[in-house]
mmCIF file of C-alpha atoms in Angstrom:
data_model
loop_
_atom_site.group_PDB
_atom_site.id
_atom_site.type_symbol
_atom_site.label_atom_id
_atom_site.label_comp_id
_atom_site.label_asym_id
_atom_site.label_seq_id
_atom_site.Cartn_x
_atom_site.Cartn_y
_atom_site.Cartn_z
ATOM 1 C CA MET A 1 -1.867 63.770 -44.450
ATOM 2 C CA ILE A 2 -0.789 67.325 -45.069
ATOM 3 C CA LYS A 3 -2.617 69.088 -47.781
ATOM 4 C CA HIS A 4 -1.055 71.763 -49.914
ATOM 5 C CA ASP A 5 -2.586 74.725 -51.682
ATOM 6 C CA GLY A 6 -5.205 73.938 -54.253
ATOM 7 C CA ASN A 7 -8.733 72.692 -54.538
ATOM 8 C CA GLN A 8 -8.205 69.381 -52.851
ATOM 9 C CA ALA A 9 -10.568 67.671 -50.506
ATOM 10 C CA PRO A 10 -10.195 68.647 -46.849
ATOM 11 C CA SER A 11 -8.028 66.454 -44.653
ATOM 12 C CA ALA A 12 -9.580 63.592 -42.720
ATOM 13 C CA GLY A 13 -11.235 64.802 -39.552
ATOM 14 C CA ILE A 14 -11.626 68.346 -40.794
ATOM 15 C CA ALA A 15 -14.133 67.281 -43.424
ATOM 16 C CA ASP A 16 -16.213 65.638 -40.719
ATOM 17 C CA LEU A 17 -16.488 68.653 -38.472
ATOM 18 C CA PRO A 18 -20.018 69.095 -37.195
ATOM 19 C CA GLU A 19 -22.109 72.097 -38.194
ATOM 20 C CA PHE A 20 -24.143 74.007 -35.676
ATOM 21 C CA ASP A 21 -27.167 76.218 -36.012
ATOM 22 C CA PRO A 22 -26.929 79.710 -34.613
ATOM 23 C CA ASP A 23 -29.333 80.869 -31.939
ATOM 24 C CA PRO A 24 -32.733 81.287 -33.660
ATOM 25 C CA ALA A 25 -32.944 84.729 -32.053
ATOM 26 C CA LEU A 26 -29.793 85.896 -33.851
ATOM 27 C CA TRP A 27 -31.610 86.984 -36.993
ATOM 28 C CA THR A 28 -34.157 88.907 -34.932
ATOM 29 C CA ARG A 29 -31.292 90.721 -33.192
ATOM 30 C CA ILE A 30 -29.714 91.542 -36.544
ATOM 31 C CA GLN A 31 -33.026 92.830 -37.902
ATOM 32 C CA ARG A 32 -33.505 95.039 -34.858
ATOM 33 C CA GLY A 33 -29.970 96.355 -35.173
ATOM 34 C CA HIS A 34 -30.546 97.102 -38.842
ATOM 35 C CA ALA A 35 -33.838 98.854 -38.103
ATOM 36 C CA ARG A 36 -32.116 101.019 -35.484
ATOM 37 C CA ARG A 37 -29.425 101.964 -37.985
ATOM 38 C CA VAL A 38 -31.982 102.843 -40.648
ATOM 39 C CA ILE A 39 -33.920 105.020 -38.212
ATOM 40 C CA ARG A 40 -30.724 106.703 -37.008
ATOM 41 C CA ARG A 41 -29.713 107.452 -40.601
ATOM 42 C CA ARG A 42 -33.109 108.928 -41.359
ATOM 43 C CA LEU A 43 -32.941 111.075 -38.250
ATOM 44 C CA ILE A 44 -29.461 112.274 -39.155
ATOM 45 C CA ARG A 45 -30.623 113.052 -42.672
ATOM 46 C CA ALA A 46 -33.744 114.782 -41.438
ATOM 47 C CA GLY A 47 -31.841 116.668 -38.748
ATOM 48 C CA GLY A 48 -29.142 117.635 -41.198
ATOM 49 C CA PHE A 49 -31.467 119.147 -43.695
ATOM 50 C CA SER A 50 -34.672 120.133 -42.000
ATOM 51 C CA ALA A 51 -33.185 123.320 -40.589
ATOM 52 C CA SER A 52 -31.317 124.179 -43.743
ATOM 53 C CA GLY A 53 -34.323 123.278 -45.870
ATOM 54 C CA ALA A 54 -36.465 125.628 -43.845
ATOM 55 C CA VAL A 55 -34.027 128.487 -44.450
ATOM 56 C CA VAL A 56 -33.992 127.810 -48.183
ATOM 57 C CA ALA A 57 -37.776 127.659 -48.303
ATOM 58 C CA ILE A 58 -38.183 130.935 -46.404
ATOM 59 C CA VAL A 59 -35.632 132.751 -48.533
ATOM 60 C CA ILE A 60 -37.153 131.523 -51.794
ATOM 61 C CA LEU A 61 -40.655 132.329 -50.600
ATOM 62 C CA LEU A 62 -39.624 135.862 -49.678
ATOM 63 C CA GLY A 63 -37.881 136.238 -53.016
ATOM 64 C CA ALA A 64 -40.957 135.068 -54.922
ATOM 65 C CA ARG A 65 -43.196 137.492 -53.028
ATOM 66 C CA GLY A 66 -40.860 140.391 -53.648
ATOM 67 C CA ASP A 67 -40.339 140.798 -49.908
ATOM 68 C CA PHE A 68 -36.707 139.992 -50.200
ATOM 69 C CA THR A 69 -34.857 142.787 -48.516
ATOM 70 C CA GLY A 70 -31.361 141.861 -49.550
ATOM 71 C CA PRO A 71 -29.063 144.241 -51.344
ATOM 72 C CA SER A 72 -29.917 145.267 -54.850
ATOM 73 C CA GLY A 73 -28.064 143.733 -57.817
ATOM 74 C CA THR A 74 -28.177 140.272 -56.280
ATOM 75 C CA ARG A 75 -29.014 138.200 -59.347
ATOM 76 C CA ASP A 76 -26.099 135.822 -58.693
ATOM 77 C CA VAL A 77 -27.187 135.487 -55.075
ATOM 78 C CA THR A 78 -30.643 134.481 -56.234
ATOM 79 C CA ASP A 79 -29.141 131.956 -58.625
ATOM 80 C CA GLY A 80 -27.189 130.528 -55.724
ATOM 81 C CA ARG A 81 -30.365 130.136 -53.696
ATOM 82 C CA PHE A 82 -32.215 128.290 -56.437
ATOM 83 C CA GLN A 83 -29.197 126.137 -57.124
ATOM 84 C CA SER A 84 -29.008 125.320 -53.465
ATOM 85 C CA GLN A 85 -32.590 124.178 -53.416
ATOM 86 C CA ALA A 86 -32.005 121.962 -56.444
ATOM 87 C CA LEU A 87 -29.046 120.407 -54.674
ATOM 88 C CA GLN A 88 -31.117 120.108 -51.531
ATOM 89 C CA ASN A 89 -33.689 118.048 -53.422
ATOM 90 C CA GLN A 90 -30.951 115.833 -54.849
ATOM 91 C CA SER A 91 -29.440 115.405 -51.410
ATOM 92 C CA SER A 92 -32.672 114.084 -49.988
ATOM 93 C CA ALA A 93 -31.855 110.826 -51.814
ATOM 94 C CA VAL A 94 -28.379 110.622 -50.366
ATOM 95 C CA VAL A 95 -27.709 107.781 -47.966
ATOM 96 C CA ALA A 96 -26.443 109.020 -44.638
ATOM 97 C CA GLY A 97 -23.037 107.995 -43.377
ATOM 98 C CA PRO A 98 -20.286 109.271 -41.071
ATOM 99 C CA GLN A 99 -18.828 111.561 -43.737
ATOM 100 C CA ASN A 100 -22.277 112.742 -44.771
ATOM 101 C CA GLU A 101 -23.047 113.558 -41.177
ATOM 102 C CA GLU A 102 -20.002 115.809 -41.029
ATOM 103 C CA VAL A 103 -21.118 117.570 -44.169
ATOM 104 C CA SER A 104 -24.662 118.016 -42.908
ATOM 105 C CA VAL A 105 -23.287 119.576 -39.713
ATOM 106 C CA SER A 106 -21.306 121.994 -41.871
ATOM 107 C CA VAL A 107 -24.413 122.761 -43.927
ATOM 108 C CA ARG A 108 -26.315 123.613 -40.746
ATOM 109 C CA ARG A 109 -23.474 125.908 -39.673
ATOM 110 C CA VAL A 110 -23.552 127.728 -43.008
ATOM 111 C CA ASP A 111 -27.339 128.002 -42.736
ATOM 112 C CA ARG A 112 -27.011 129.763 -39.390
ATOM 113 C CA GLU A 113 -24.524 132.173 -40.921
ATOM 114 C CA LEU A 114 -26.813 132.755 -43.870
ATOM 115 C CA GLN A 115 -29.716 133.478 -41.531
ATOM 116 C CA MET A 116 -27.587 135.956 -39.604
ATOM 117 C CA ALA A 117 -26.350 137.524 -42.832
ATOM 118 C CA TYR A 118 -29.897 138.113 -44.046
ATOM 119 C CA ASP A 119 -30.988 139.374 -40.619
ATOM 120 C CA GLN A 120 -28.122 141.838 -40.604
ATOM 121 C CA GLY A 121 -28.659 142.929 -44.193
ATOM 122 C CA ALA A 122 -25.275 141.686 -45.329
ATOM 123 C CA ASP A 123 -24.010 142.761 -48.740
ATOM 124 C CA ALA A 124 -24.264 140.660 -51.893
ATOM 125 C CA SER A 125 -20.674 139.455 -51.825
ATOM 126 C CA ARG A 126 -21.127 138.023 -48.325
ATOM 127 C CA LEU A 127 -24.366 136.279 -49.300
ATOM 128 C CA ARG A 128 -22.865 135.036 -52.558
ATOM 129 C CA ALA A 129 -19.913 133.525 -50.657
ATOM 130 C CA LEU A 130 -22.176 131.777 -48.175
ATOM 131 C CA TRP A 131 -24.492 130.358 -50.845
ATOM 132 C CA ALA A 132 -21.434 129.194 -52.816
ATOM 133 C CA LEU A 133 -20.036 127.483 -49.738
ATOM 134 C CA ARG A 134 -23.381 125.841 -49.077
ATOM 135 C CA ASN A 135 -23.599 124.622 -52.671
ATOM 136 C CA GLN A 136 -20.096 123.203 -52.490
ATOM 137 C CA LEU A 137 -20.991 121.246 -49.379
ATOM 138 C CA LEU A 138 -24.145 119.842 -50.938
ATOM 139 C CA GLU A 139 -22.272 119.066 -54.121
ATOM 140 C CA SER A 140 -19.589 117.172 -52.195
ATOM 141 C CA LEU A 141 -22.322 115.249 -50.439
ATOM 142 C CA ALA A 142 -23.906 114.282 -53.732
ATOM 143 C CA ARG A 143 -20.531 113.388 -55.244
ATOM 144 C CA GLU A 144 -19.642 111.288 -52.207
ATOM 145 C CA ASP A 145 -22.670 109.117 -52.690
ATOM 146 C CA GLY A 146 -22.301 108.858 -56.410
ATOM 147 C CA VAL A 147 -25.448 110.779 -57.246
ATOM 148 C CA ARG A 148 -25.232 111.030 -60.979
ATOM 149 C CA GLY A 149 -26.497 113.528 -63.435
ATOM 150 C CA LEU A 150 -25.733 116.486 -61.219
ATOM 151 C CA ARG A 151 -25.139 119.597 -63.265
ATOM 152 C CA LEU A 152 -23.901 122.619 -61.389
ATOM 153 C CA THR A 153 -23.184 126.131 -62.395
ATOM 154 C CA ARG A 154 -20.792 127.789 -60.039
ATOM 155 C CA ILE A 155 -21.872 131.086 -58.596
ATOM 156 C CA MET B 1 -14.791 73.629 -51.291
ATOM 157 C CA ASN B 2 -17.100 72.447 -48.582
ATOM 158 C CA SER B 3 -18.797 75.679 -47.692
ATOM 159 C CA GLY B 4 -22.233 77.271 -47.762
ATOM 160 C CA PHE B 5 -20.609 80.356 -49.185
ATOM 161 C CA GLY B 6 -20.585 78.615 -52.561
ATOM 162 C CA ILE B 7 -24.344 78.974 -52.891
ATOM 163 C CA VAL B 8 -25.203 81.323 -55.741
ATOM 164 C CA LEU B 9 -27.386 84.249 -54.742
ATOM 165 C CA ASP B 10 -30.376 84.810 -56.980
ATOM 166 C CA ALA B 11 -29.980 88.044 -58.933
ATOM 167 C CA GLU B 12 -33.475 89.233 -58.010
ATOM 168 C CA ILE B 13 -32.812 88.705 -54.300
ATOM 169 C CA LEU B 14 -29.604 90.698 -54.694
ATOM 170 C CA ARG B 15 -31.465 93.517 -56.463
ATOM 171 C CA GLN B 16 -34.130 93.596 -53.766
ATOM 172 C CA ALA B 17 -31.493 93.620 -51.032
ATOM 173 C CA GLN B 18 -29.744 96.504 -52.746
ATOM 174 C CA ARG B 19 -33.046 98.366 -52.502
ATOM 175 C CA GLY B 20 -33.100 97.660 -48.785
ATOM 176 C CA LYS B 21 -35.938 95.117 -48.836
ATOM 177 C CA ASN B 22 -36.086 93.203 -45.573
ATOM 178 C CA ALA B 23 -37.451 90.061 -47.218
ATOM 179 C CA ALA B 24 -34.314 89.888 -49.361
ATOM 180 C CA PHE B 25 -32.062 90.272 -46.323
ATOM 181 C CA ASP B 26 -34.052 87.524 -44.669
ATOM 182 C CA ALA B 27 -33.437 85.270 -47.686
ATOM 183 C CA ILE B 28 -29.716 86.051 -47.622
ATOM 184 C CA TYR B 29 -29.521 85.180 -43.950
ATOM 185 C CA ARG B 30 -31.318 81.884 -44.552
ATOM 186 C CA LEU B 31 -28.846 81.072 -47.343
ATOM 187 C CA TYR B 32 -25.594 82.131 -45.717
ATOM 188 C CA GLY B 33 -26.251 82.679 -42.003
ATOM 189 C CA ARG B 34 -25.357 79.145 -40.994
ATOM 190 C CA ALA B 35 -22.130 79.139 -43.015
ATOM 191 C CA CYS B 36 -21.177 82.480 -41.497
ATOM 192 C CA TYR B 37 -21.875 81.261 -37.991
ATOM 193 C CA ASN B 38 -19.952 78.008 -38.395
ATOM 194 C CA LEU B 39 -16.968 79.766 -39.934
ATOM 195 C CA ALA B 40 -16.759 82.151 -36.983
ATOM 196 C CA LEU B 41 -17.516 79.474 -34.401
ATOM 197 C CA ARG B 42 -14.824 77.130 -35.691
ATOM 198 C CA ILE B 43 -12.250 79.871 -35.333
ATOM 199 C CA VAL B 44 -13.231 81.762 -32.177
ATOM 200 C CA GLY B 45 -14.677 78.680 -30.478
ATOM 201 C CA GLU B 46 -17.314 80.581 -28.510
ATOM 202 C CA PRO B 47 -20.958 80.658 -29.661
ATOM 203 C CA ALA B 48 -21.625 84.129 -28.261
ATOM 204 C CA ALA B 49 -18.509 85.585 -29.885
ATOM 205 C CA ALA B 50 -19.387 83.874 -33.173
ATOM 206 C CA GLU B 51 -22.901 85.313 -33.080
ATOM 207 C CA ASP B 52 -21.526 88.784 -32.412
ATOM 208 C CA ILE B 53 -19.300 88.489 -35.466
ATOM 209 C CA VAL B 54 -22.186 87.294 -37.656
ATOM 210 C CA GLN B 55 -24.344 90.155 -36.385
ATOM 211 C CA ASP B 56 -21.636 92.720 -37.076
ATOM 212 C CA VAL B 57 -20.935 91.374 -40.550
ATOM 213 C CA PHE B 58 -24.604 91.187 -41.541
ATOM 214 C CA LEU B 59 -25.221 94.735 -40.350
ATOM 215 C CA ARG B 60 -22.278 95.957 -42.375
ATOM 216 C CA MET B 61 -23.348 93.874 -45.359
ATOM 217 C CA MET B 62 -26.876 95.317 -45.189
ATOM 218 C CA GLY B 63 -25.429 98.796 -45.060
ATOM 219 C CA SER B 64 -23.030 98.331 -47.937
ATOM 220 C CA ILE B 65 -24.754 95.886 -50.284
ATOM 221 C CA SER B 66 -25.902 98.762 -52.486
ATOM 222 C CA LYS B 67 -22.232 99.226 -53.373
ATOM 223 C CA PHE B 68 -21.725 95.545 -54.209
ATOM 224 C CA ARG B 69 -21.032 95.481 -57.945
ATOM 225 C CA GLY B 70 -20.885 91.717 -58.428
ATOM 226 C CA ASP B 71 -17.221 91.588 -59.433
ATOM 227 C CA SER B 72 -17.017 88.389 -57.401
ATOM 228 C CA PRO B 73 -19.819 86.050 -56.309
ATOM 229 C CA PHE B 74 -21.854 87.392 -53.409
ATOM 230 C CA GLY B 75 -20.917 84.401 -51.242
ATOM 231 C CA ALA B 76 -17.216 85.092 -51.759
ATOM 232 C CA TRP B 77 -17.756 88.744 -50.866
ATOM 233 C CA LEU B 78 -19.620 87.822 -47.708
ATOM 234 C CA LYS B 79 -17.049 85.190 -46.793
ATOM 235 C CA ARG B 80 -14.244 87.726 -47.125
ATOM 236 C CA MET B 81 -16.097 90.051 -44.762
ATOM 237 C CA MET B 82 -16.623 87.183 -42.321
ATOM 238 C CA VAL B 83 -12.990 86.077 -42.425
ATOM 239 C CA ASN B 84 -11.654 89.595 -42.002
ATOM 240 C CA SER B 85 -13.993 90.319 -39.091
ATOM 241 C CA THR B 86 -13.227 87.013 -37.415
ATOM 242 C CA ILE B 87 -9.483 87.485 -37.712
ATOM 243 C CA ASP B 88 -9.868 91.037 -36.400
ATOM 244 C CA VAL B 89 -11.656 89.672 -33.348
ATOM 245 C CA VAL B 90 -8.961 87.057 -32.826
ATOM 246 C CA ARG B 91 -6.266 89.719 -33.076
ATOM 247 C CA ARG B 92 -8.047 92.141 -30.749
ATOM 248 C CA ASN B 93 -9.075 89.658 -28.133
ATOM 249 C CA ARG B 94 -6.122 88.466 -26.123
ATOM 250 C CA ARG B 95 -8.419 86.229 -24.120
ATOM 251 C CA ILE B 96 -9.317 84.322 -27.267
ATOM 252 C CA ASP B 97 -5.917 84.569 -28.919
ATOM 253 C CA ARG B 98 -4.147 83.449 -25.813
ATOM 254 C CA ALA B 99 -1.213 81.261 -26.729
ATOM 255 C CA ASP B 100 1.915 81.483 -28.767
ATOM 256 C CA PRO B 101 1.761 78.604 -31.297
ATOM 257 C CA GLU B 102 5.175 77.245 -30.318
ATOM 258 C CA ASP B 103 4.322 77.149 -26.619
ATOM 259 C CA HIS B 104 0.911 75.763 -27.339
ATOM 260 C CA PHE B 105 2.135 72.842 -29.433
ATOM 261 C CA ALA B 106 4.771 72.070 -26.828
ATOM 262 C CA GLY B 107 2.062 72.009 -24.161
ATOM 263 C CA LEU B 108 -0.164 69.714 -26.182
ATOM 264 C CA ALA B 109 2.706 67.300 -26.787
ATOM 265 C CA ALA B 110 3.492 67.194 -23.074
ATOM 266 C CA GLU B 111 -0.088 66.165 -22.290
ATOM 267 C CA GLY B 112 0.381 62.965 -24.273
ATOM 268 C CA ALA B 113 -2.070 61.001 -26.329
ATOM 269 C CA SER B 114 -4.072 59.683 -23.400
ATOM 270 C CA ALA B 115 -5.710 63.056 -22.942
ATOM 271 C CA GLU B 116 -7.110 62.788 -26.436
ATOM 272 C CA VAL B 117 -8.807 59.449 -26.010
ATOM 273 C CA ARG B 118 -12.473 59.668 -26.907
ATOM 274 C CA VAL B 119 -12.232 63.135 -28.285
ATOM 275 C CA ASP B 120 -13.365 63.831 -31.796
ATOM 276 C CA ALA B 121 -12.026 66.219 -34.410
ATOM 277 C CA TRP B 122 -14.141 69.069 -33.084
ATOM 278 C CA ASN B 123 -12.741 68.776 -29.607
ATOM 279 C CA VAL B 124 -9.201 68.521 -30.934
ATOM 280 C CA LEU B 125 -9.825 71.566 -33.078
ATOM 281 C CA MET B 126 -11.103 73.451 -30.062
ATOM 282 C CA ARG B 127 -7.904 72.659 -28.208
ATOM 283 C CA LEU B 128 -5.924 74.548 -30.824
ATOM 284 C CA THR B 129 -5.579 78.290 -30.479
ATOM 285 C CA PRO B 130 -7.877 80.492 -32.577
ATOM 286 C CA ARG B 131 -4.977 81.371 -34.871
ATOM 287 C CA GLU B 132 -4.218 77.710 -35.421
ATOM 288 C CA ARG B 133 -7.873 76.961 -35.993
ATOM 289 C CA ALA B 134 -8.116 79.834 -38.435
ATOM 290 C CA VAL B 135 -5.225 78.469 -40.466
ATOM 291 C CA VAL B 136 -6.729 74.977 -40.510
ATOM 292 C CA ILE B 137 -10.278 76.053 -41.307
ATOM 293 C CA LEU B 138 -9.415 78.691 -43.863
ATOM 294 C CA HIS B 139 -6.935 76.479 -45.682
ATOM 295 C CA GLU B 140 -8.783 73.199 -45.500
ATOM 296 C CA LEU B 141 -12.395 74.272 -45.819
ATOM 297 C CA GLU B 142 -12.430 77.744 -47.297
ATOM 298 C CA GLY B 143 -9.731 77.347 -49.918
ATOM 299 C CA TYR B 144 -7.291 79.975 -48.686
ATOM 300 C CA THR B 145 -3.729 79.608 -49.925
ATOM 301 C CA HIS B 146 -0.704 79.945 -47.670
ATOM 302 C CA LYS B 147 0.079 83.199 -49.408
ATOM 303 C CA GLU B 148 -3.353 84.568 -48.498
ATOM 304 C CA LEU B 149 -3.028 83.280 -44.950
ATOM 305 C CA ALA B 150 0.375 84.901 -44.632
ATOM 306 C CA GLN B 151 -1.120 88.226 -45.693
ATOM 307 C CA LEU B 152 -4.050 87.787 -43.342
ATOM 308 C CA PHE B 153 -1.806 87.218 -40.334
ATOM 309 C CA ASP B 154 1.091 89.461 -41.372
ATOM 310 C CA GLN B 155 3.359 86.447 -41.216
ATOM 311 C CA SER B 156 5.477 84.427 -43.611
ATOM 312 C CA GLU B 157 4.051 81.564 -45.639
ATOM 313 C CA SER B 158 6.237 79.155 -43.687
ATOM 314 C CA TYR B 159 4.409 80.294 -40.526
ATOM 315 C CA SER B 160 1.016 79.130 -41.769
ATOM 316 C CA LYS B 161 2.507 75.987 -43.352
ATOM 317 C CA SER B 162 4.110 75.042 -40.054
ATOM 318 C CA ILE B 163 0.934 75.698 -38.075
ATOM 319 C CA LEU B 164 -1.193 73.807 -40.579
ATOM 320 C CA ALA B 165 1.093 70.766 -40.606
ATOM 321 C CA ARG B 166 1.201 70.442 -36.846
ATOM 322 C CA SER B 167 -2.474 71.250 -36.317
ATOM 323 C CA LEU B 168 -3.601 68.716 -38.894
ATOM 324 C CA LYS B 169 -1.377 66.079 -37.373
ATOM 325 C CA ARG B 170 -3.127 66.583 -34.061
ATOM 326 C CA VAL B 171 -6.558 66.323 -35.662
ATOM 327 C CA VAL B 172 -5.735 63.312 -37.832
ATOM 328 C CA ASP B 173 -3.916 61.458 -35.042
ATOM 329 C CA SER B 174 -6.783 61.985 -32.653
ATOM 330 C CA GLY B 175 -9.219 60.710 -35.277
ATOM 331 C CA GLN B 176 -7.142 57.567 -35.736
ATOM 332 C CA ASN B 177 -6.933 57.052 -31.971
ATOM 333 C CA LEU B 178 -10.666 57.340 -31.743
ATOM 334 C CA ARG B 179 -11.259 54.890 -34.606
ATOM 335 C CA GLU B 180 -8.821 52.369 -33.137
ATOM 336 C CA GLU B 181 -10.472 52.579 -29.765
ATOM 337 C CA GLU B 182 -13.905 52.114 -31.319
ATOM 338 C CA GLU B 183 -12.645 49.051 -33.201
ATOM 339 C CA ASP B 184 -11.148 47.622 -29.989
ATOM 340 C CA THR B 185 -14.439 48.155 -28.208
ATOM 341 C CA SER B 186 -16.411 46.428 -30.950
ATOM 342 C CA HIS B 187 -13.998 43.455 -30.935
ATOM 343 C CA ASP B 188 -14.333 43.154 -27.183
ATOM 344 C CA GLN B 189 -18.101 43.055 -27.517
ATOM 345 C CA THR B 190 -17.941 40.271 -30.137
#
């Protein structure tokens, strides 16, 4: 008997195929694999943002104490910093993934440049550009993961 | 269709799984794990390979279930992942996907019916190639149409129809042989 497309009963023989149970240890292996993935994602997330978060915290702290030694007339730079921290907080809820990992690597790179820029007393335009780049990266990360309700003001 | 994938997933379990709760994943595995394993096993024919496929699919499901919007039943979604992964394995693994269907059917015919005495449908199925088994299982048990099978294998519909017809003939014939032999044996005993 040859069956054609449609919701007909399976052909004789096929309907009687035996069913087997998987190895009882299979689920344990899957759980372990899942746990490893979760841990790896958390590490990536933590690694991606701990360094950059530290930079943001230091800069904001210095700004709040009035120790900030950046160029004068840097209101838009300050806005960029605060915006970046807001995005940083949003990003902490983002689920890590291959694309996110790439972005977090880029964020770390920008953070190093920001640190150098502040160390070298870079001018406001340089700082503004770096903070804008950082915000764009964080924004793309948030957009990628469908984080809603994000309201950004470009600097 | 005769498949564990038809079981409806409780909405609360789905919600919990989407929040990453392990107990919900455990419940999903208990509901669908066996169906997943048997689908893969019937096609690849090797328990270890079938388990690897189930493991891979469950890990991906656990990672992506938060994006599952419920446009189709969860079981259908999971089954599609299982079928795609299994066919990928068959395509990638030349050791599993070893024979050209034409050559294979010719070889089976040359062996004659005597080689099939006392073998059941499972054993006959296992003597088909993974591609042939996939066509049989997906069409007969999982409700795939020839059009879907053609897309899955990048072949024409006549390809899957031809494979299905000849594969089923082998399975049905062997079943009849077995039944006839059992009847002969019982007559001899009486």
